[in-house]
mmCIF file of C-alpha atoms and ligand atoms in Angstrom:
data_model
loop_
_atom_site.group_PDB
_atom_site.id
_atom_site.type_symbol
_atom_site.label_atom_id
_atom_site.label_comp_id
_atom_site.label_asym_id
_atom_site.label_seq_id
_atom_site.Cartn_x
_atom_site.Cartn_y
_atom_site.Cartn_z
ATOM 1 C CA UNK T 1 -46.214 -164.066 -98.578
ATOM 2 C CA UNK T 2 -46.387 -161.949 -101.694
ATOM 3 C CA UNK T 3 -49.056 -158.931 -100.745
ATOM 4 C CA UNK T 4 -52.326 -158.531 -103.819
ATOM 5 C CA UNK T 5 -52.954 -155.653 -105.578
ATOM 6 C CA UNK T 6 -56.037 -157.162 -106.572
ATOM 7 C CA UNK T 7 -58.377 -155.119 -104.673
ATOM 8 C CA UNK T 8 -56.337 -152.270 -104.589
ATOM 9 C CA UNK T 9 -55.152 -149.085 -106.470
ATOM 10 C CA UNK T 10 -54.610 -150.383 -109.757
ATOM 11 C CA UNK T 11 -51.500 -148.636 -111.980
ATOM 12 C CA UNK T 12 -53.839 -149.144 -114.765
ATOM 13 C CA UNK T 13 -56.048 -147.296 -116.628
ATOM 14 C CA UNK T 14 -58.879 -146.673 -115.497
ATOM 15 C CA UNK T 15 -61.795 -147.906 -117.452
ATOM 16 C CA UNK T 16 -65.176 -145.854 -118.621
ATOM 17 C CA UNK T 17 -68.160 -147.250 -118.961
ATOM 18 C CA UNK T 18 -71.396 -146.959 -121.129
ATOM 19 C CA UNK T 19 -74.926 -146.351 -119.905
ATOM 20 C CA UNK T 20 -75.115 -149.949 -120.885
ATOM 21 C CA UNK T 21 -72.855 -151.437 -118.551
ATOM 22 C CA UNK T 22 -70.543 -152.042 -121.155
ATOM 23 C CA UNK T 23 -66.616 -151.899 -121.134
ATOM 24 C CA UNK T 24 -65.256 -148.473 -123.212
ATOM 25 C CA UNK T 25 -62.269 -148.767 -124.580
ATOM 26 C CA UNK T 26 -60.069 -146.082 -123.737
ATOM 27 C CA UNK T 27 -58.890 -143.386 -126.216
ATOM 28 C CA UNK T 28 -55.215 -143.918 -128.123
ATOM 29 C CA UNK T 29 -52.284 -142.881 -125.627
ATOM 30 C CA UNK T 30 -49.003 -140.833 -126.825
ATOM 31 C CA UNK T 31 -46.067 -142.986 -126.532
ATOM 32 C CA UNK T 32 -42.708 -141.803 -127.141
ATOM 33 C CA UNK T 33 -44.175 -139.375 -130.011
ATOM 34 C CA UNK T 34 -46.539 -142.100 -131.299
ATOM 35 C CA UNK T 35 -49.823 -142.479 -131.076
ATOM 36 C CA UNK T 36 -50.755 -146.253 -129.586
ATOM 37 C CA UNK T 37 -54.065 -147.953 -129.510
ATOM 38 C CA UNK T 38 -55.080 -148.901 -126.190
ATOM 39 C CA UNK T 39 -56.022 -152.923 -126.745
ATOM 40 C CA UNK T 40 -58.322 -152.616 -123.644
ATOM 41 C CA UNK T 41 -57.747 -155.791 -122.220
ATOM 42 C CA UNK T 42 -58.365 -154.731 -118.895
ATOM 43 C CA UNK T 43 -61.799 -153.820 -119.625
ATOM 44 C CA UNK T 44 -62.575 -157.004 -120.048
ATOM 45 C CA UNK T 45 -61.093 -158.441 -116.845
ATOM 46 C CA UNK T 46 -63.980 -156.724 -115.253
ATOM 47 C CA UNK T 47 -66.879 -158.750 -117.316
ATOM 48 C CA UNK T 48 -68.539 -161.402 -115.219
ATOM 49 C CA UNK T 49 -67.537 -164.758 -115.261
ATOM 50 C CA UNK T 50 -70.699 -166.203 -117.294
ATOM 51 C CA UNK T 51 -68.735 -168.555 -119.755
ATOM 52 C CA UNK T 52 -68.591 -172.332 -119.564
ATOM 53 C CA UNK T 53 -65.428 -174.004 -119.577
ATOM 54 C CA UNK T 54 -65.716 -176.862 -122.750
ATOM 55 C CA UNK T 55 -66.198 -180.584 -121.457
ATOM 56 C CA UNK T 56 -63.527 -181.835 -123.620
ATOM 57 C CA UNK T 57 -59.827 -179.886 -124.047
ATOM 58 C CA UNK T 58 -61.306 -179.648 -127.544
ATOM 59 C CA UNK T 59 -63.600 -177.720 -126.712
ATOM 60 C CA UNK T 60 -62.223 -175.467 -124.592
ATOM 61 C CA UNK T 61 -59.271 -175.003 -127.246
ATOM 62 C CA UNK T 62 -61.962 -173.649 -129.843
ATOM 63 C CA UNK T 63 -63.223 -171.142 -127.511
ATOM 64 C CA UNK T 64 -60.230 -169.425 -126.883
ATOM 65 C CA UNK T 65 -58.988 -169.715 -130.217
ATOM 66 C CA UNK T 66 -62.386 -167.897 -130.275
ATOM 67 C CA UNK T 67 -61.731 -165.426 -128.208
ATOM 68 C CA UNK T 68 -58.005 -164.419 -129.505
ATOM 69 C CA UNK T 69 -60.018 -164.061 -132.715
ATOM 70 C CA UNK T 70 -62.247 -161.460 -130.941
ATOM 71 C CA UNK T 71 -59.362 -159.556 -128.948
ATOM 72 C CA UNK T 72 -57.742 -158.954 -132.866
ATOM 73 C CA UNK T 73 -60.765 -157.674 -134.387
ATOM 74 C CA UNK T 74 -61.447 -155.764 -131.308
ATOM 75 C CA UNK T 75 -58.184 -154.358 -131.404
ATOM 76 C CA UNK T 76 -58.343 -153.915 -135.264
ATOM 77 C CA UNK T 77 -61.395 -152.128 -134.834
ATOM 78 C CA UNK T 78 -60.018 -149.647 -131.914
ATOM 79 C CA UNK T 79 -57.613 -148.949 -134.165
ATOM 80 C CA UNK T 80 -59.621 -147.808 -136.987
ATOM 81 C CA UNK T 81 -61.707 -145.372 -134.716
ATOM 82 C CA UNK T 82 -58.699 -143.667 -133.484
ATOM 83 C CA UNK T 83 -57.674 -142.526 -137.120
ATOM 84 C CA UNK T 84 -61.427 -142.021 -137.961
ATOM 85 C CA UNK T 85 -64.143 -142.459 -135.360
ATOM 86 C CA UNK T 86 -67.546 -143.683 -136.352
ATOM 87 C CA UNK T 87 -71.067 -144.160 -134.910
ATOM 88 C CA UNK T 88 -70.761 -147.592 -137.180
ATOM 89 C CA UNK T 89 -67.443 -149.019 -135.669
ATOM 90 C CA UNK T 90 -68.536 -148.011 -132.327
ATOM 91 C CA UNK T 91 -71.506 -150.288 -132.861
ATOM 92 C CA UNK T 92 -68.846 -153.254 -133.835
ATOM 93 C CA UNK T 93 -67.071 -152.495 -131.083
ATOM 94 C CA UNK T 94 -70.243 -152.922 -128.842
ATOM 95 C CA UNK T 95 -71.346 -156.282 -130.497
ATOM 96 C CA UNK T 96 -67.312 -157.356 -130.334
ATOM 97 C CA UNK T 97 -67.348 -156.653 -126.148
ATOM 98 C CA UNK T 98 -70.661 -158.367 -126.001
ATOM 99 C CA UNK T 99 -69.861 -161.677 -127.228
ATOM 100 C CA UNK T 100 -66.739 -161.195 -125.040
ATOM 101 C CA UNK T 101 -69.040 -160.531 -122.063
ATOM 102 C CA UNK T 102 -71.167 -163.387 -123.503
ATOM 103 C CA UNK T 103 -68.037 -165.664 -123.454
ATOM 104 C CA UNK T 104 -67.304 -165.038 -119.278
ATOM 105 C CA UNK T 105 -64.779 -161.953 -120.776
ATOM 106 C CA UNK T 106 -61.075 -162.234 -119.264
ATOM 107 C CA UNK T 107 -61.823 -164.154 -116.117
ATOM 108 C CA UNK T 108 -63.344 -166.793 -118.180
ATOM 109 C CA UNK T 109 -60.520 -166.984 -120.898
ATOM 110 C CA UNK T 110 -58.143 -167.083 -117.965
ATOM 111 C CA UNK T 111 -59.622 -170.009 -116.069
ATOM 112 C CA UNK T 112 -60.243 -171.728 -119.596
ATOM 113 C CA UNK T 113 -56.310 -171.443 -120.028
ATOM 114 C CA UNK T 114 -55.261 -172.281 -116.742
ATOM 115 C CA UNK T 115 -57.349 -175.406 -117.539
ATOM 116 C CA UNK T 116 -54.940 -176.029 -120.404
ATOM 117 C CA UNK T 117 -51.977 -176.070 -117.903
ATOM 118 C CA UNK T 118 -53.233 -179.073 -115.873
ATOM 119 C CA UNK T 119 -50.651 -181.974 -116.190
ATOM 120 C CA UNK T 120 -52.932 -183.983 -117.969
ATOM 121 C CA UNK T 121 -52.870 -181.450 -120.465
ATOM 122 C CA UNK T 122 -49.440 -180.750 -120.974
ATOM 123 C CA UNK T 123 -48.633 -178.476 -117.823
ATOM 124 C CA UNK T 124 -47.104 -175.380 -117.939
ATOM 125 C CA UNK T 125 -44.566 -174.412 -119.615
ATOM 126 C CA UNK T 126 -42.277 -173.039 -116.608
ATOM 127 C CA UNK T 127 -41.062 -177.322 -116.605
ATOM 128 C CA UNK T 128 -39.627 -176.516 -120.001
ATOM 129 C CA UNK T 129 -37.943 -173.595 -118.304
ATOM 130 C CA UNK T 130 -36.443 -174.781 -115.279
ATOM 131 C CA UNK T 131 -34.456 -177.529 -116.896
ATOM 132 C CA UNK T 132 -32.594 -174.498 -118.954
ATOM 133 C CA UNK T 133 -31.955 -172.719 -116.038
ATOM 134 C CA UNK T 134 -30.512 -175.590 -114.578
ATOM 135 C CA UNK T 135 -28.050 -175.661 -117.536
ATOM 136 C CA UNK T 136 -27.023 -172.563 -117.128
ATOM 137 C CA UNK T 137 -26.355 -173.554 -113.567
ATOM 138 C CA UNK T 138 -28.690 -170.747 -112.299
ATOM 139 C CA UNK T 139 -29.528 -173.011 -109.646
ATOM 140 C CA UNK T 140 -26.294 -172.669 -107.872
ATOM 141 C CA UNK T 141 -25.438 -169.276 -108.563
ATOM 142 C CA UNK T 142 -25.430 -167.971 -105.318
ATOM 143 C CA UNK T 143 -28.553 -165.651 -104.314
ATOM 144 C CA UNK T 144 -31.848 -166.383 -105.911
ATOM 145 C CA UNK T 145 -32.880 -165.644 -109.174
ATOM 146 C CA UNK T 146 -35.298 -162.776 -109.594
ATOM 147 C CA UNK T 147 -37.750 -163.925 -112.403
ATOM 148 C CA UNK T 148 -40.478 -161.389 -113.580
ATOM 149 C CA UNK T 149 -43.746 -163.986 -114.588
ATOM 150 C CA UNK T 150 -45.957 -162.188 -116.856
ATOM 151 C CA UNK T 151 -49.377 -163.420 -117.080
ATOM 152 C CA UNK T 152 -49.260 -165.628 -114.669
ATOM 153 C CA UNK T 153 -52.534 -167.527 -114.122
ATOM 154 C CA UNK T 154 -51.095 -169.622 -110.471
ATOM 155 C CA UNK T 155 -48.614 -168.138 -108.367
ATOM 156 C CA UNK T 156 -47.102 -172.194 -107.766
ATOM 157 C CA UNK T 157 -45.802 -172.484 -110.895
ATOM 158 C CA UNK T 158 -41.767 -171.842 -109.522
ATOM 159 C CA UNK T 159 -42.872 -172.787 -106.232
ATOM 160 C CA UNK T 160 -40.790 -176.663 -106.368
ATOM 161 C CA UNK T 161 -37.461 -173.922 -107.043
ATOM 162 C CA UNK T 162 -38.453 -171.527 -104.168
ATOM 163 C CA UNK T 163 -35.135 -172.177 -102.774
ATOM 164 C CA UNK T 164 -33.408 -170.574 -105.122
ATOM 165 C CA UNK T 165 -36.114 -168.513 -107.331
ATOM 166 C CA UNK T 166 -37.184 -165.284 -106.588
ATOM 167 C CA UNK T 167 -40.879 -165.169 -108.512
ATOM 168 C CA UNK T 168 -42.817 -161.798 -108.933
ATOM 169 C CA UNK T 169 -46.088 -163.158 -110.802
ATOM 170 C CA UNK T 170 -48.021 -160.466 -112.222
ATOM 171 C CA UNK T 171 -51.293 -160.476 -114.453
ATOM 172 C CA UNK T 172 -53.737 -158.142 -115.877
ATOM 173 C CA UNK T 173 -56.217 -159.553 -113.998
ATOM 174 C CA UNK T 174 -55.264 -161.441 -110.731
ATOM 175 C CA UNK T 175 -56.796 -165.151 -110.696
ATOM 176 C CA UNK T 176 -55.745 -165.748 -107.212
ATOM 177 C CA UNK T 177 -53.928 -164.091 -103.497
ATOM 178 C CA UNK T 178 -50.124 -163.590 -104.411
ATOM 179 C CA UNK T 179 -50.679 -162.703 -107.793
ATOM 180 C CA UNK T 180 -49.899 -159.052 -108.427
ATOM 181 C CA UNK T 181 -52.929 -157.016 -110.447
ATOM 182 C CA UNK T 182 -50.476 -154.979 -113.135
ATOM 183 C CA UNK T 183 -49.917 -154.277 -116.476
ATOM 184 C CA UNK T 184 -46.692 -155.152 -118.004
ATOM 185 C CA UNK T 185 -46.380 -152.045 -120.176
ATOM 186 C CA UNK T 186 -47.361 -150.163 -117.233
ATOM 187 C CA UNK T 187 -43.981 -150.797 -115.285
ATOM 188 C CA UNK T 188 -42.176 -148.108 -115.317
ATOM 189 C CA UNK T 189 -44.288 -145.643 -115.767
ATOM 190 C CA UNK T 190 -45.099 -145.275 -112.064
ATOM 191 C CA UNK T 191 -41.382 -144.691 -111.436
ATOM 192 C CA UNK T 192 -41.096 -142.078 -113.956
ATOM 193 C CA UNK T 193 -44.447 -140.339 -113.501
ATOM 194 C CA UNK T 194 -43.502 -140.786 -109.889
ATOM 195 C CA UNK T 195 -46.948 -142.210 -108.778
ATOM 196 C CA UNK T 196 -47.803 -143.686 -105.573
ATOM 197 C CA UNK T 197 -50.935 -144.927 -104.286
ATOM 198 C CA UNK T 198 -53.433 -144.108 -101.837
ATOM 199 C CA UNK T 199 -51.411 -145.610 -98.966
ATOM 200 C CA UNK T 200 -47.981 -147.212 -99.042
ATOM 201 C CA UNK T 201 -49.727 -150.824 -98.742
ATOM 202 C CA UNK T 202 -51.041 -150.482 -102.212
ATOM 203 C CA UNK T 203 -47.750 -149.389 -104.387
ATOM 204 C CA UNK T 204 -46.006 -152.468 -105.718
ATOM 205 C CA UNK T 205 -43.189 -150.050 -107.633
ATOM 206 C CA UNK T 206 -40.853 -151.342 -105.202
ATOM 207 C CA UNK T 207 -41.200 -154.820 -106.594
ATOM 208 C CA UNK T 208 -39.703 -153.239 -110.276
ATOM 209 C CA UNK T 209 -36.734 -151.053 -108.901
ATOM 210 C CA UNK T 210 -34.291 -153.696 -109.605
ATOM 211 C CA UNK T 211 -33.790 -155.668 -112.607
ATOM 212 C CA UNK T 212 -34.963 -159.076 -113.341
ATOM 213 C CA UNK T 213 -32.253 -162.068 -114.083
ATOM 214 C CA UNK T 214 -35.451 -164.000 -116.149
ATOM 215 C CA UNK T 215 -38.732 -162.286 -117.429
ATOM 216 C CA UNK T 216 -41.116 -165.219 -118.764
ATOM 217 C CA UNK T 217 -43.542 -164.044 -121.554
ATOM 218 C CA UNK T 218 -45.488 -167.432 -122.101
ATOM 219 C CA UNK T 219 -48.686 -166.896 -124.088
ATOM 220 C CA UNK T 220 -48.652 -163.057 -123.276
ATOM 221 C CA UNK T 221 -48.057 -161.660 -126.426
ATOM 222 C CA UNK T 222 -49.920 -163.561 -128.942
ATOM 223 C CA UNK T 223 -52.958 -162.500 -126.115
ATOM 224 C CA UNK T 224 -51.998 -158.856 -128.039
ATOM 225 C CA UNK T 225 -54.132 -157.962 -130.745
ATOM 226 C CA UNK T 226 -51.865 -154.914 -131.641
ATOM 227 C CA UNK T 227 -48.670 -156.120 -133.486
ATOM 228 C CA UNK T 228 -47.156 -152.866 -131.972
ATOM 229 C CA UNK T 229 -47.742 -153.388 -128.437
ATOM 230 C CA UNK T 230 -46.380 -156.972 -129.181
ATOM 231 C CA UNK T 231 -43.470 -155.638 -130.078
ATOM 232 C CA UNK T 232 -43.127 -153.191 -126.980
ATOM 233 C CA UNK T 233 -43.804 -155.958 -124.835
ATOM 234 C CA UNK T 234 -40.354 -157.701 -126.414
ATOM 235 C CA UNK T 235 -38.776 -153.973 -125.847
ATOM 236 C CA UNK T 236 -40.061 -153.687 -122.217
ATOM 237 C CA UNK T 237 -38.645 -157.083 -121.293
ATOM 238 C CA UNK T 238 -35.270 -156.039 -122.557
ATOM 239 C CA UNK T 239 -35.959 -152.666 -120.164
ATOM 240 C CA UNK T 240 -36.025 -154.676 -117.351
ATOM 241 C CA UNK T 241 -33.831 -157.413 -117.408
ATOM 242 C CA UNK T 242 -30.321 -157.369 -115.791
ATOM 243 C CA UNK T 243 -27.161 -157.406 -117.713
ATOM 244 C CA UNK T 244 -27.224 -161.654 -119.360
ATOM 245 C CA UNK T 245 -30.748 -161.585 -117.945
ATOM 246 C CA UNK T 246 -32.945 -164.329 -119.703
ATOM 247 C CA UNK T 247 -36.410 -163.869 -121.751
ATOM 248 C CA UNK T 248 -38.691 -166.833 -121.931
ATOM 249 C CA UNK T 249 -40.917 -166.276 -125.097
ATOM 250 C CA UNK T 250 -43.659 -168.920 -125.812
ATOM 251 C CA UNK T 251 -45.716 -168.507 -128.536
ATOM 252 C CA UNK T 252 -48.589 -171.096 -129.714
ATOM 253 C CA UNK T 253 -47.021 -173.022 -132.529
ATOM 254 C CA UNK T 254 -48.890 -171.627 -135.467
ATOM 255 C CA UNK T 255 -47.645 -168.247 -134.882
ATOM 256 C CA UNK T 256 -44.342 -168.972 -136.540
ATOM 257 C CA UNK T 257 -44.711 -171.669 -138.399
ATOM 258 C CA UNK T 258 -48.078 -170.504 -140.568
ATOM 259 C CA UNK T 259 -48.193 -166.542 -140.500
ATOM 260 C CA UNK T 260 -47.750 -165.020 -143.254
ATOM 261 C CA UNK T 261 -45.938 -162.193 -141.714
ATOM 262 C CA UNK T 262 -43.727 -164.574 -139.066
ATOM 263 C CA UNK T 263 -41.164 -167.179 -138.894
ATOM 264 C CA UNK T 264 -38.424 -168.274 -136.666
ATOM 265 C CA UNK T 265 -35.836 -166.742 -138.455
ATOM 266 C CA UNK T 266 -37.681 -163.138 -138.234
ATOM 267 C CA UNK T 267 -38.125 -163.726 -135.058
ATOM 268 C CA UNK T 268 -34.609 -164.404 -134.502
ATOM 269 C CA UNK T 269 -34.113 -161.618 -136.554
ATOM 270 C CA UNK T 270 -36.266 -159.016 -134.422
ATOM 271 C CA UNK T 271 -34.832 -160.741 -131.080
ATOM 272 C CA UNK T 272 -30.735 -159.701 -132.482
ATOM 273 C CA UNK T 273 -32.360 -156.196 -133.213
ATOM 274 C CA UNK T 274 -33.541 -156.066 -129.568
ATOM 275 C CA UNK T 275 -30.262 -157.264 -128.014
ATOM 276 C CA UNK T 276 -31.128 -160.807 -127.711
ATOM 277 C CA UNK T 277 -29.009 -163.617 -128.272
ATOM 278 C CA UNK T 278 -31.266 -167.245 -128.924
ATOM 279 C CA UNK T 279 -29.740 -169.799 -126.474
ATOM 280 C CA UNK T 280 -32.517 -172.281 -127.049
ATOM 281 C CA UNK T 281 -35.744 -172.774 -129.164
ATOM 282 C CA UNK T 282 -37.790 -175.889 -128.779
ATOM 283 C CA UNK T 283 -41.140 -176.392 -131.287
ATOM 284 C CA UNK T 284 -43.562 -179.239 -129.390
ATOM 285 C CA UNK T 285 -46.608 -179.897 -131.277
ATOM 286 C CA UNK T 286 -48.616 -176.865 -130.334
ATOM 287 C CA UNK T 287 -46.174 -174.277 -128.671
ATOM 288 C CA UNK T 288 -43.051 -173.065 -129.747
ATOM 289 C CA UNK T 289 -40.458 -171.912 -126.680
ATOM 290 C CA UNK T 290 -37.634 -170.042 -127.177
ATOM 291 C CA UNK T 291 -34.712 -168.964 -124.490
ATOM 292 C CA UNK T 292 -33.021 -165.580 -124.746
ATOM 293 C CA UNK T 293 -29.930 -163.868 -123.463
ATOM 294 C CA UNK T 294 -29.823 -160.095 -123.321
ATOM 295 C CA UNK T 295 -26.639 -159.669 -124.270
ATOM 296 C CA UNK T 296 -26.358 -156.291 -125.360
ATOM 297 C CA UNK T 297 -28.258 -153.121 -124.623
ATOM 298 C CA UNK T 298 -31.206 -152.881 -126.720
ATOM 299 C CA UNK T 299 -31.456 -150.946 -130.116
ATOM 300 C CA UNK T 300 -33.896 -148.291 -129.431
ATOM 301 C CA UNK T 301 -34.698 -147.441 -133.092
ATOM 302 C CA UNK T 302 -38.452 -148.577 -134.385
ATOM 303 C CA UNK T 303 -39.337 -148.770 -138.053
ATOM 304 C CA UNK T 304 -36.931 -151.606 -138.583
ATOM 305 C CA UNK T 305 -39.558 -154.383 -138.478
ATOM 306 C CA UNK T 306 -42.878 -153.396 -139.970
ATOM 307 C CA UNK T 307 -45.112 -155.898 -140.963
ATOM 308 C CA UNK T 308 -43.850 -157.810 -143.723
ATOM 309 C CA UNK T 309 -45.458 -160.541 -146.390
ATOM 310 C CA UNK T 310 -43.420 -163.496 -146.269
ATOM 311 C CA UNK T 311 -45.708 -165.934 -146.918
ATOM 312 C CA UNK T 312 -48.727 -165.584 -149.075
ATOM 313 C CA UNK T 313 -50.151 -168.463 -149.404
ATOM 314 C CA UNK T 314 -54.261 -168.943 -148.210
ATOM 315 C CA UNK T 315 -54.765 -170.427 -145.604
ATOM 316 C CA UNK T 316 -52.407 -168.762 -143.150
ATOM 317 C CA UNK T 317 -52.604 -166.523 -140.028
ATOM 318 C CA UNK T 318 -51.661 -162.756 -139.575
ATOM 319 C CA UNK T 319 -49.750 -162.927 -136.636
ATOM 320 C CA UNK T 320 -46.855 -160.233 -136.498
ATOM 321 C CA UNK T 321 -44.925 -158.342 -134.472
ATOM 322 C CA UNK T 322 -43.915 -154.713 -135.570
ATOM 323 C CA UNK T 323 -41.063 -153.613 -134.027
HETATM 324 C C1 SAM K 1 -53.031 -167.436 -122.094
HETATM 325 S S1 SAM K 1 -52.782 -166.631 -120.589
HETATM 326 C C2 SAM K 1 -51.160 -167.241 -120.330
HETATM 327 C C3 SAM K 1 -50.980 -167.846 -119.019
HETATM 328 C C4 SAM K 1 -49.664 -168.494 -118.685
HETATM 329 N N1 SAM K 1 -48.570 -167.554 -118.709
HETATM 330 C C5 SAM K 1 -49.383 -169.706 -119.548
HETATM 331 O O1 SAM K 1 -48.255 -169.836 -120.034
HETATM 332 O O2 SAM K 1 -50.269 -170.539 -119.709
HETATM 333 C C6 SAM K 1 -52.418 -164.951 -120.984
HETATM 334 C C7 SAM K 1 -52.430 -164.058 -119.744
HETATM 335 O O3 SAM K 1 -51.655 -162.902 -120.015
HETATM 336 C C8 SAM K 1 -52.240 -161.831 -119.304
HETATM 337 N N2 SAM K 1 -51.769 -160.572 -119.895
HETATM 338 C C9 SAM K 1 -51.973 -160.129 -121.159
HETATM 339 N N3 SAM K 1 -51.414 -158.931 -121.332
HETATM 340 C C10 SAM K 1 -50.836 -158.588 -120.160
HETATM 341 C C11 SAM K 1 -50.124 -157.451 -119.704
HETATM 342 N N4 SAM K 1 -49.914 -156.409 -120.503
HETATM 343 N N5 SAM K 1 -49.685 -157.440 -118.433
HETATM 344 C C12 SAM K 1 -49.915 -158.479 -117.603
HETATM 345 N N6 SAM K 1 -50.597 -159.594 -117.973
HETATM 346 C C13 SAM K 1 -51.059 -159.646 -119.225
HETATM 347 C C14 SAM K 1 -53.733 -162.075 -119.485
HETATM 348 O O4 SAM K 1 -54.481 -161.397 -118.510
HETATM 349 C C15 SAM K 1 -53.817 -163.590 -119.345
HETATM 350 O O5 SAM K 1 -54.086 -163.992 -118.029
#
């Protein structure tokens, strides 16, 4: 039985708050010489659950479209105060967290998308996985696989393939006992800065020290609001799969097929950059899968994908990823 970090020493950030109550978001971090904005998703993980889940699927589908629409302009607004802060963006900011808060915050967007993977509608996407695997006769490799679930929202989802899957399931904020409370872009960092936590019960480093053989992404990073940190969520994967090891991307349909700034064949494009070969991609009506094989060591250069027009007719999205 999987130990929780849940209530324990977190390896994220910690977050400030206002007099108000309020989430802060934290200040812009320094990675590898650049300065990132912090898209302070965790902050919100701490909002009480006050949202209502929407009686039809309908519903519910318009209110986290909703909320992905408030993560971007949240994280579109971060960004603009870190280059030049101002008494009038903190105020957006403020009204942007409060109709999060008003919403239920993260708990409530996660229990509205867990909703989504009930069978009736649709269930989640690991069945589009496992059959893959099974191709690749994964299932009788000998030893089980050890596959890295990011976001995960149930800790079941592998649990038919126990025999012969290995599943670490780890979210931002832990819906339920045996899923593990951590950041994705955080891993690492604890082995490098060499942090520990308060006693040896609370530091789940151990569970990154070896590389993964699959590292699912479903829904993660289109969660993002910072193209950037989408793309260092594709780099990190690559950091910490095994030699062959396999990335599960699955992005909501419209991401690639009306952005103006993404398609299938950049994002083929960004995943070759990366070290990714595409063994499989599979469009359903509303999410679009795709299978990768690391089959190189990744390129470490930035700057090669910066957010491009492809498309500029109205009507479409901005989703991108900036490598
Ligand atoms: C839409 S849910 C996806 C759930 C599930 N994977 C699926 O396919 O339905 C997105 C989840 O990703 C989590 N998440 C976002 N960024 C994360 C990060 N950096 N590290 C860990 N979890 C993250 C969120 O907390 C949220 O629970």
């Amino acid at each position: 039985m999987p130990k929780t970090s849940k209530s324990k020493r977190r390896s994220l950030p910690v977050t400030a708050r206002s007099s108000a109550g309020s989430a802060v978001p934290l200040p812009p971090i320094h990675v590898d010489g650049h300065e990132k904005v912090i898209i302070d998703t965790q902050s919100l993980a701490s909002l009480p659950l006050v949202g209502k889940l929407g009686k039809s699927s309908t519903e519910t589908r318009r209110r986290i479209n909703h909320f992905h629409t408030l993560i971007k302009e949240y994280s579109k607004l971060a960004a603009l105060r870190s280059k030049a802060p101002a008494p009038e963006i903190d105020e957006k900011i403020e009204c942007v967290e409060r109709e999060m808060a008003q919403m239920g915050g993260l708990d409530w967007y996660q229990k509205a998308s867990l909703l989504g993977q009930c069978k009736s509608r649709g269930g989640d996407t690991s069945r589009w996985l496992v059959p893959k695997l099974r191709d690749l006769g994964l299932h009788k490799r000998g030893g089980k696989l050890r596959l890295l679930d990011v976001g995960a929202l149930s800790c079941l989802n592998y649990a038919k393939e126990r025999a012969w899957v290995d599943v670490v399931p780890i979210d931002l904020n832990s819906q339920e006992q045996g899923i593990y409370q951590q950041d994705f872009l955080d891993i690492g960092k604890q082995l490098v800065d060499g942090q520990t936590g308060e006693d040896e019960d609370d530091d789940i480093s151990h569970l990154f020290e070896q590389p993964f053989d699959v590292i699912c992404l479903s829904l993660v990073v289109n969660f993002i609001g910072d193209p950037v940190r989408r793309g260092d969520m594709l780099k990190q994967a690559t950091r910490l799969l095994a030699p062959d090891g396999l990335l599960f991307l699955v992005l909501p349909l419209s991401c690639v097929t009306n952005s103006r700034y993404l398609d299938d064949e950049r994002l083929l494009a960004i995943a070759q950059h990366l070290g990714l070969e595409q063994l499989s991609m599979h469009h359903t009506a509303k999410l679009a899968h795709y299978l990768y094989r690391l089959s190189r060591p990744e390129s470490t250069e930035s700057g090669h994908f910066k957010k491009k027009m492809l498309y500029s007719a109205a009507g479409r999205n901005n989703f991108s990823i900036v490598i």
